[in-house]
Coordinates of C-alpha atoms in Angstrom, one line a residue:
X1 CA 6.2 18.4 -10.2
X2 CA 4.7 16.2 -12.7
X3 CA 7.4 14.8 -15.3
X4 CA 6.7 14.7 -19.0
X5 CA 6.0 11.1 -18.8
X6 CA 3.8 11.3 -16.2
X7 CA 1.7 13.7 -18.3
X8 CA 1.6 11.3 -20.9
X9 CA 0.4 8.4 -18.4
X10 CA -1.9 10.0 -16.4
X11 CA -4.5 11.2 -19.4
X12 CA -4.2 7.3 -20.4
X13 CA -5.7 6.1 -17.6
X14 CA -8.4 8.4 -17.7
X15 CA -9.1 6.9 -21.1
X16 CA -8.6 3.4 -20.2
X17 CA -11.0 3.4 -17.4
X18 CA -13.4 6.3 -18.6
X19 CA -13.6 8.1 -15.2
X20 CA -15.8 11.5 -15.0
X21 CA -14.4 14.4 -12.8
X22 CA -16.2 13.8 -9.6
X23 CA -18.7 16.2 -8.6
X24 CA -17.9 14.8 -4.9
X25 CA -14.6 14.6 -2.9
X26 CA -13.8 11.2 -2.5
X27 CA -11.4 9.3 0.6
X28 CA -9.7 6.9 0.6
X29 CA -7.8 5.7 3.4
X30 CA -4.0 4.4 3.6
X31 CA -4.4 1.7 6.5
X32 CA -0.8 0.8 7.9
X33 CA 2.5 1.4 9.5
X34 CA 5.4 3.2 8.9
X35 CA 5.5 2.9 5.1
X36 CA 2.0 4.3 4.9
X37 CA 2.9 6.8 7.9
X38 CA 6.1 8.1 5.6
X39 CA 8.4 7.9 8.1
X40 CA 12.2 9.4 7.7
X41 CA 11.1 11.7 4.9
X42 CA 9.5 15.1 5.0
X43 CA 5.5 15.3 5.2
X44 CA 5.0 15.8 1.5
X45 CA 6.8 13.3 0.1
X46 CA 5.8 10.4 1.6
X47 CA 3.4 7.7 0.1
X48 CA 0.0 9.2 0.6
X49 CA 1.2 12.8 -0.4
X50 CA 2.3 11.5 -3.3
X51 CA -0.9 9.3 -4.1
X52 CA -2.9 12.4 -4.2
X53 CA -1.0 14.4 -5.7
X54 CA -1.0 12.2 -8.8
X55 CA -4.9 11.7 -8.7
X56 CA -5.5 15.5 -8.0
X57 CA -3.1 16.0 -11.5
X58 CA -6.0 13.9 -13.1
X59 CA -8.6 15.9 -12.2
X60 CA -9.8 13.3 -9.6
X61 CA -11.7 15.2 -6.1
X62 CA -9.5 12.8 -3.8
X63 CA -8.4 13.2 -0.4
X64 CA -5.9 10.4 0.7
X65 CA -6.0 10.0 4.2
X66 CA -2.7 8.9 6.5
X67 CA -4.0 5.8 9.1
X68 CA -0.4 4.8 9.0
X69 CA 1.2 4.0 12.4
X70 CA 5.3 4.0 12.9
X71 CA 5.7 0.0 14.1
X72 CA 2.3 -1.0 13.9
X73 CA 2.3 -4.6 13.2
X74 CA -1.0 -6.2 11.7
X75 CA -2.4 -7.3 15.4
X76 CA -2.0 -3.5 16.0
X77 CA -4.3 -2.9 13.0
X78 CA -6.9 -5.0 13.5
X79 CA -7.2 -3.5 17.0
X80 CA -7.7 -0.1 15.3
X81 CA -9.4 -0.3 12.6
X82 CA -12.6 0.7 14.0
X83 CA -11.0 3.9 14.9
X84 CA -10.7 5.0 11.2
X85 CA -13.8 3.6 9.4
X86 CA -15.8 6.8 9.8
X87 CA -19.0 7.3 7.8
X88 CA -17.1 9.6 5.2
X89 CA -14.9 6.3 4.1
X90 CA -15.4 5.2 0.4
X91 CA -12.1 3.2 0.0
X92 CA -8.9 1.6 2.1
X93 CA -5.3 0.5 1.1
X94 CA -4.3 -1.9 3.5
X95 CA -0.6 -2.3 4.1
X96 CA 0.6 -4.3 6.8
X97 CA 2.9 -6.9 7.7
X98 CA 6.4 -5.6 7.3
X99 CA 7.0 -5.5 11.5
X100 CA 5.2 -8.8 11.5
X101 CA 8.5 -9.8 9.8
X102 CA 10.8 -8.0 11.7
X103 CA 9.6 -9.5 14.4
X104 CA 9.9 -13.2 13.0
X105 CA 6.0 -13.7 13.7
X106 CA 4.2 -16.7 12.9
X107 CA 2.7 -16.6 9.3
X108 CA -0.6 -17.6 10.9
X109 CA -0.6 -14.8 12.8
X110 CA -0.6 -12.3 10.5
X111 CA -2.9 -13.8 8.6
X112 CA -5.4 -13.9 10.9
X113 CA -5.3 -10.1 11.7
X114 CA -4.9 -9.7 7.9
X115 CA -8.2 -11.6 7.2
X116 CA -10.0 -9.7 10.7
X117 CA -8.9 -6.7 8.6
X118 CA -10.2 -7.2 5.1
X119 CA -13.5 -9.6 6.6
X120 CA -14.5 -6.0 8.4
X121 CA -13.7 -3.5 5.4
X122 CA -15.8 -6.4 3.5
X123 CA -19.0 -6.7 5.5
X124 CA -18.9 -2.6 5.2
X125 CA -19.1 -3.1 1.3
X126 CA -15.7 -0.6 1.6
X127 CA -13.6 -1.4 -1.6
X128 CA -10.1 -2.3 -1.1
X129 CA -6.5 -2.3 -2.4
X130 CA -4.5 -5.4 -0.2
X131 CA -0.7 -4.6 -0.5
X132 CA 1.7 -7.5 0.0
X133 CA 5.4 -8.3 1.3
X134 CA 8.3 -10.0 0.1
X135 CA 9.5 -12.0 3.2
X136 CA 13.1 -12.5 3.5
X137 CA 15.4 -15.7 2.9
X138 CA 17.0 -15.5 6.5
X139 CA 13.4 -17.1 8.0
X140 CA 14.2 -20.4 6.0
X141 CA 12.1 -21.1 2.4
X142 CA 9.1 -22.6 4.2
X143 CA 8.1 -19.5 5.9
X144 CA 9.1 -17.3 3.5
X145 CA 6.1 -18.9 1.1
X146 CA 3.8 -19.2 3.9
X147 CA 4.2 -15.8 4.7
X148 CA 3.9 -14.4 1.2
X149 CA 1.0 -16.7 0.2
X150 CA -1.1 -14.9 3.1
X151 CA -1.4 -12.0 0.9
X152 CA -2.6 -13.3 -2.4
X153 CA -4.9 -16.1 -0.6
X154 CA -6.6 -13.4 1.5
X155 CA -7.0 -10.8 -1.6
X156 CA -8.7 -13.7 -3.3
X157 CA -10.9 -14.7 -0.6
X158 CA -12.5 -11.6 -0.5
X159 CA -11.9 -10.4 -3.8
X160 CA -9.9 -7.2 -3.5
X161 CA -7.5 -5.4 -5.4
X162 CA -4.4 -7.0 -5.1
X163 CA -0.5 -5.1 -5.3
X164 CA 2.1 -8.6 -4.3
X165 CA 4.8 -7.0 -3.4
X166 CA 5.4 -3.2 -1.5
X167 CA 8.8 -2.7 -3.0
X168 CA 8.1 -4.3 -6.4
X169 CA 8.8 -0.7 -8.5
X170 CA 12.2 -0.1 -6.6
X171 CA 13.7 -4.0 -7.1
X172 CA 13.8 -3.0 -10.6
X173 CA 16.5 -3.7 -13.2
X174 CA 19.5 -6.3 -12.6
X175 CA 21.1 -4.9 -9.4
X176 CA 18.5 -5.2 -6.5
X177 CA 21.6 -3.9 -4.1
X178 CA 22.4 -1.1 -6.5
X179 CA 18.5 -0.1 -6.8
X180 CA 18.1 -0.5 -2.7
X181 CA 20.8 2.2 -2.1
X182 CA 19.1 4.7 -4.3
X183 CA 15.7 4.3 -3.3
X184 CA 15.7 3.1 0.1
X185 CA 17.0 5.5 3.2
X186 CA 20.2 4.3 5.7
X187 CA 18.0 1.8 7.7
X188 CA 17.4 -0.3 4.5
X189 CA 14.3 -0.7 5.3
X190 CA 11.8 2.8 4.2
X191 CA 11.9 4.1 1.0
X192 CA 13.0 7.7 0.2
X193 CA 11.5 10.4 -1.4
X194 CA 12.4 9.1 -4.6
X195 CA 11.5 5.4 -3.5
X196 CA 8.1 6.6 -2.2
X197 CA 7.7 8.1 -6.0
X198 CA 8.6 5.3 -7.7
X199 CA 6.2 3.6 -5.8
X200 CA 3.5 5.6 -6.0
X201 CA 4.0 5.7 -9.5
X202 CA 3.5 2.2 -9.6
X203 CA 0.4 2.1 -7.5
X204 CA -1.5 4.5 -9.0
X205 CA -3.2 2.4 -11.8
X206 CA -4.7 0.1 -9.1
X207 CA -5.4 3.2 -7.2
X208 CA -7.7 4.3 -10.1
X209 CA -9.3 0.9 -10.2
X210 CA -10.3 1.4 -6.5
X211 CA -11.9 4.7 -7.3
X212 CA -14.1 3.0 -10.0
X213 CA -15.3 0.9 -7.4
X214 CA -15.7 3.1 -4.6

């Protein structure tokens, strides 16, 4: 259900960016592991359900497709992503790199696959949305900048939409902790339902800027 607020946003954006009801459906894919596959929550509320459910309430012919992949990490994209550029794709959210940290990989690493990923969607003229990571402290300072600098370098390089930081609309307010145990499920590390709103919340005027140039 859309909230009052949300009612009030989402005929602003329409405004703001002067988009037509499309005479044609549109997808867009969600590229990327279990954050974009919605894991630990029921189908409809994870991340992409909620995406389009927010663009449909705008009037927008979108279908947002799941690529996500439980414990992909960005090596594991790059493998596939040939497997889910089909003819009928018009735009891509890329999200990786959250088991790349997990798993303590080296920053250069990821950002090779990361660049494999976004040098591919770019030579297919497929407009993106890069989303990035906040890496953790317990990797030492060094790596955490390296590793979070792969993001922004690479959406510059080839000029994509840009979103730093995954979990940006749930470390809101003064108490990170307090905000983590309401949004995030037991593991700490996927968002709940209410996360996965917040999130998509959050998203969704970017989102609208990759549909103007898709």
């Amino acid at each position: 259900m859309i909230n009052p607020v949300k009612s009030l946003i989402l005929p602003a954006l329409l405004a703001i960016t002067g988009w037509p009801v499309s005479a044609e459906t549109r997808v867009l894919v969600a590229f990327g592991d279990s954050l974009v596959q919605g894991f630990g929550v029921y189908p409809e509320e994870g991340l992409v359900p909620q995406l389009e459910q927010r663009l449909q309430a705008m009037d927008l012919d979108v279908t947002v497709r799941n690529a996500g992949v439980s414990g992909d990490t960005s090596a594991g994209g790059a493998a596939r992503l040939n497997w889910i550029l089909t003819p009928d794709v018009d735009g891509v959210i890329v999200l990786f790199g959250g088991n790349d940290l997990l798993r303590g990989l080296l920053p250069e690493m990821t950002r090779e696959n990361i660049d494999t990923i976004l040098k591919a969607l770019q030579e297919r003229s497929i407009p993106t949305l890069l989303v990035g990571h906040e890496a953790p402290e317990n990797y030492g300072p060094e790596y955490k900048h390296e590793f979070e600098q792969i993001f922004s370098d690479l959406a510059a390089t080839h000029q994509t939409l840009f979103y730093p930081r995954f979990f940006a609309a749930i470390d809101t307010g003064d108490d990170r902790n307090a905000a983590r145990l309401q949004y995030l499920q037991d593991d700490f590390l996927h968002p709940n339902a209410d996360g996965f709103a917040r999130i998509a919340d959050d998203l969704l005027p970017l989102i609208v800027q990759l549909l103007d140039r898709m």
